[in-house]
Amino acid sequence: MRTPLIAGNWKMNGSLSLVETFADAVAERGVPATVEAALMLPAPFLSVATRAFAGQPVALGGQTLYHQPSGAFTGEVSGGMLVDCGARYVLVGHSERRELFGEDDAAVLARVQAALTAGLTPVLCVGETLEERDAGRTEAVVLGQLAAVFDALSPDERPRLVVAYEPVWAIGTGRTATPEQAQQVHEALRAHLATYDPTLAEGLRLLYGGSMKAANAAELLAQPDIDGGLVGGASLQVDDFLAICQSAG
Ligand code: 13P
């Protein structure tokens, strides 16, 4: 059985006081024992969050990393630094990184490998633009992004990832993929994973992201190949985030 993972991605939002608000709310209200909750925070918040969430059922993660372990790379953050600050996860290949910061498939692969070397769980994000969907290229795009990473990994490394399907047209737009649209892509992703190894496909968690909120989480999470969510905007509201965690329980 795959344990559902609800991961909040704060992007470049929030504050240290919001970290404390979340930690207090989780301490008071908890998260269902059958669900794993995580928050992908801006790197400067991680150390404080690690202390605030100590002993609580919320894992922490970074939103990106550089592929080198250290050196003269002003402004960048390494996997080892994220681990040092208490992170267990890191997002890699988010569409905002691909589009705004020019990270191509080779850069994404290098970051996944660096995350694995540091002992982090990479959450590999894949997703098509509206133009690609309208051109009937959804599966070709997302399977291409998946293969660009998974082809290069060893059989021991592949099970250490989480994959998130985030249609670019559904991110921050309020326009969610229908449960059927999302399930169709998740099924294709899992079928591709099965070409490496059926056990890998059975065990790997596939998250959906793109305008997931308390009102639509349950029907998305009810799909057989959707094992959790990567939640942007709604993860900044503690009531919404905890409600989504409840829907996964
Ligand atoms: P929204 O939930 O705000 O659409 O963002 C999704 C996302 O990009 C999570 O990584």
PDB file of N, CA, C and O in Angstrom, residues 8 18 22 25 35 58 71 96 101 130 135 151 159 164 172 175 177 179 202 207 214-215 240:
ATOM      1  N   GLY A   8       2.782  20.470   0.895  1.00  0.00           N
ATOM      2  CA  GLY A   8       2.526  21.874   0.600  1.00  0.00           C
ATOM      3  C   GLY A   8       3.771  22.484  -0.022  1.00  0.00           C
ATOM      4  O   GLY A   8       4.891  22.184   0.401  1.00  0.00           O
ATOM      5  N   LEU A  18       4.349  32.481  10.049  1.00  0.00           N
ATOM      6  CA  LEU A  18       3.419  31.487   9.488  1.00  0.00           C
ATOM      7  C   LEU A  18       3.887  30.056   9.804  1.00  0.00           C
ATOM      8  O   LEU A  18       3.077  29.163  10.043  1.00  0.00           O
ATOM      9  N   PHE A  22       1.546  27.313  11.716  1.00  0.00           N
ATOM     10  CA  PHE A  22       1.303  25.950  11.245  1.00  0.00           C
ATOM     11  C   PHE A  22       1.702  24.928  12.307  1.00  0.00           C
ATOM     12  O   PHE A  22       0.975  23.963  12.556  1.00  0.00           O
ATOM     13  N   ALA A  25      -0.867  24.776  14.992  1.00  0.00           N
ATOM     14  CA  ALA A  25      -2.127  24.151  14.544  1.00  0.00           C
ATOM     15  C   ALA A  25      -1.965  22.638  14.418  1.00  0.00           C
ATOM     16  O   ALA A  25      -2.869  21.877  14.781  1.00  0.00           O
ATOM     17  N   VAL A  35      -1.756   9.252   6.865  1.00  0.00           N
ATOM     18  CA  VAL A  35      -1.314  10.224   5.848  1.00  0.00           C
ATOM     19  C   VAL A  35       0.048  10.773   6.238  1.00  0.00           C
ATOM     20  O   VAL A  35       0.315  11.003   7.411  1.00  0.00           O
ATOM     21  N   VAL A  58       4.992  16.141  10.510  1.00  0.00           N
ATOM     22  CA  VAL A  58       5.130  16.922   9.272  1.00  0.00           C
ATOM     23  C   VAL A  58       6.594  16.883   8.858  1.00  0.00           C
ATOM     24  O   VAL A  58       7.469  17.336   9.608  1.00  0.00           O
ATOM     25  N   GLY A  71      30.861  25.102  -3.156  1.00  0.00           N
ATOM     26  CA  GLY A  71      31.747  25.840  -4.057  1.00  0.00           C
ATOM     27  C   GLY A  71      31.295  27.254  -4.319  1.00  0.00           C
ATOM     28  O   GLY A  71      30.395  27.782  -3.656  1.00  0.00           O
ATOM     29  N   GLU A  96       7.862  26.030 -12.585  1.00  0.00           N
ATOM     30  CA  GLU A  96       8.367  27.401 -12.431  1.00  0.00           C
ATOM     31  C   GLU A  96       9.896  27.434 -12.549  1.00  0.00           C
ATOM     32  O   GLU A  96      10.465  28.392 -13.080  1.00  0.00           O
ATOM     33  N   PHE A 101      13.603  29.707 -14.684  1.00  0.00           N
ATOM     34  CA  PHE A 101      15.029  29.624 -14.382  1.00  0.00           C
ATOM     35  C   PHE A 101      15.776  28.716 -15.348  1.00  0.00           C
ATOM     36  O   PHE A 101      16.911  28.323 -15.091  1.00  0.00           O
ATOM     37  N   LEU A 130      -0.610  24.245 -21.621  1.00  0.00           N
ATOM     38  CA  LEU A 130      -1.916  24.183 -22.294  1.00  0.00           C
ATOM     39  C   LEU A 130      -1.736  23.951 -23.792  1.00  0.00           C
ATOM     40  O   LEU A 130      -2.458  23.169 -24.416  1.00  0.00           O
ATOM     41  N   ALA A 135      -2.364  20.355 -28.315  1.00  0.00           N
ATOM     42  CA  ALA A 135      -1.767  19.702 -29.489  1.00  0.00           C
ATOM     43  C   ALA A 135      -1.758  18.174 -29.344  1.00  0.00           C
ATOM     44  O   ALA A 135      -1.172  17.475 -30.177  1.00  0.00           O
ATOM     45  N   ASP A 151      15.475   6.989 -16.892  1.00  0.00           N
ATOM     46  CA  ASP A 151      16.387   6.196 -17.738  1.00  0.00           C
ATOM     47  C   ASP A 151      17.810   6.233 -17.189  1.00  0.00           C
ATOM     48  O   ASP A 151      18.561   5.272 -17.334  1.00  0.00           O
ATOM     49  N   PRO A 159      13.397   3.744  -6.903  1.00  0.00           N
ATOM     50  CA  PRO A 159      12.322   3.717  -5.893  1.00  0.00           C
ATOM     51  C   PRO A 159      12.434   4.817  -4.845  1.00  0.00           C
ATOM     52  O   PRO A 159      11.524   4.985  -4.034  1.00  0.00           O
ATOM     53  N   ALA A 164       5.516  14.036  -9.120  1.00  0.00           N
ATOM     54  CA  ALA A 164       4.323  14.889  -9.051  1.00  0.00           C
ATOM     55  C   ALA A 164       3.923  15.299 -10.462  1.00  0.00           C
ATOM     56  O   ALA A 164       4.745  15.861 -11.201  1.00  0.00           O
ATOM     57  N   GLY A 172      -1.989  27.537 -10.090  1.00  0.00           N
ATOM     58  CA  GLY A 172      -2.291  28.911  -9.691  1.00  0.00           C
ATOM     59  C   GLY A 172      -3.382  29.558 -10.516  1.00  0.00           C
ATOM     60  O   GLY A 172      -3.565  30.775 -10.462  1.00  0.00           O
ATOM     61  N   ARG A 175      -7.949  26.523 -12.143  1.00  0.00           N
ATOM     62  CA  ARG A 175      -8.491  25.562 -13.094  1.00  0.00           C
ATOM     63  C   ARG A 175      -7.834  24.203 -12.811  1.00  0.00           C
ATOM     64  O   ARG A 175      -6.680  23.984 -13.157  1.00  0.00           O
ATOM     65  N   ALA A 177      -7.313  20.088 -13.083  1.00  0.00           N
ATOM     66  CA  ALA A 177      -7.606  18.968 -13.982  1.00  0.00           C
ATOM     67  C   ALA A 177      -8.786  18.210 -13.385  1.00  0.00           C
ATOM     68  O   ALA A 177      -8.908  18.125 -12.161  1.00  0.00           O
ATOM     69  N   PRO A 179     -10.768  14.926 -12.170  1.00  0.00           N
ATOM     70  CA  PRO A 179     -10.203  13.673 -11.635  1.00  0.00           C
ATOM     71  C   PRO A 179      -9.894  12.692 -12.769  1.00  0.00           C
ATOM     72  O   PRO A 179      -8.872  12.003 -12.726  1.00  0.00           O
ATOM     73  N   GLU A 202       4.387  -0.180  -8.743  1.00  0.00           N
ATOM     74  CA  GLU A 202       3.402  -0.461  -7.688  1.00  0.00           C
ATOM     75  C   GLU A 202       3.692   0.388  -6.435  1.00  0.00           C
ATOM     76  O   GLU A 202       2.778   0.828  -5.755  1.00  0.00           O
ATOM     77  N   LEU A 207       1.932  12.099  -7.099  1.00  0.00           N
ATOM     78  CA  LEU A 207       1.107  13.182  -6.547  1.00  0.00           C
ATOM     79  C   LEU A 207       0.488  13.989  -7.678  1.00  0.00           C
ATOM     80  O   LEU A 207       1.097  14.140  -8.742  1.00  0.00           O
ATOM     81  N   ALA A 214      -9.264  22.224  -0.567  1.00  0.00           N
ATOM     82  CA  ALA A 214     -10.092  21.382   0.310  1.00  0.00           C
ATOM     83  C   ALA A 214     -11.337  20.884  -0.449  1.00  0.00           C
ATOM     84  O   ALA A 214     -11.762  19.750  -0.271  1.00  0.00           O
ATOM     85  N   ALA A 215     -11.890  21.726  -1.326  1.00  0.00           N
ATOM     86  CA  ALA A 215     -13.145  21.381  -1.992  1.00  0.00           C
ATOM     87  C   ALA A 215     -12.996  20.316  -3.078  1.00  0.00           C
ATOM     88  O   ALA A 215     -13.975  19.646  -3.423  1.00  0.00           O
ATOM     89  N   ASP A 240      -7.016  25.046   5.326  1.00  0.00           N
ATOM     90  CA  ASP A 240      -7.142  24.348   4.033  1.00  0.00           C
ATOM     91  C   ASP A 240      -6.151  23.193   3.951  1.00  0.00           C
ATOM     92  O   ASP A 240      -6.502  22.090   3.510  1.00  0.00           O
TER      93      ASP A 240
END
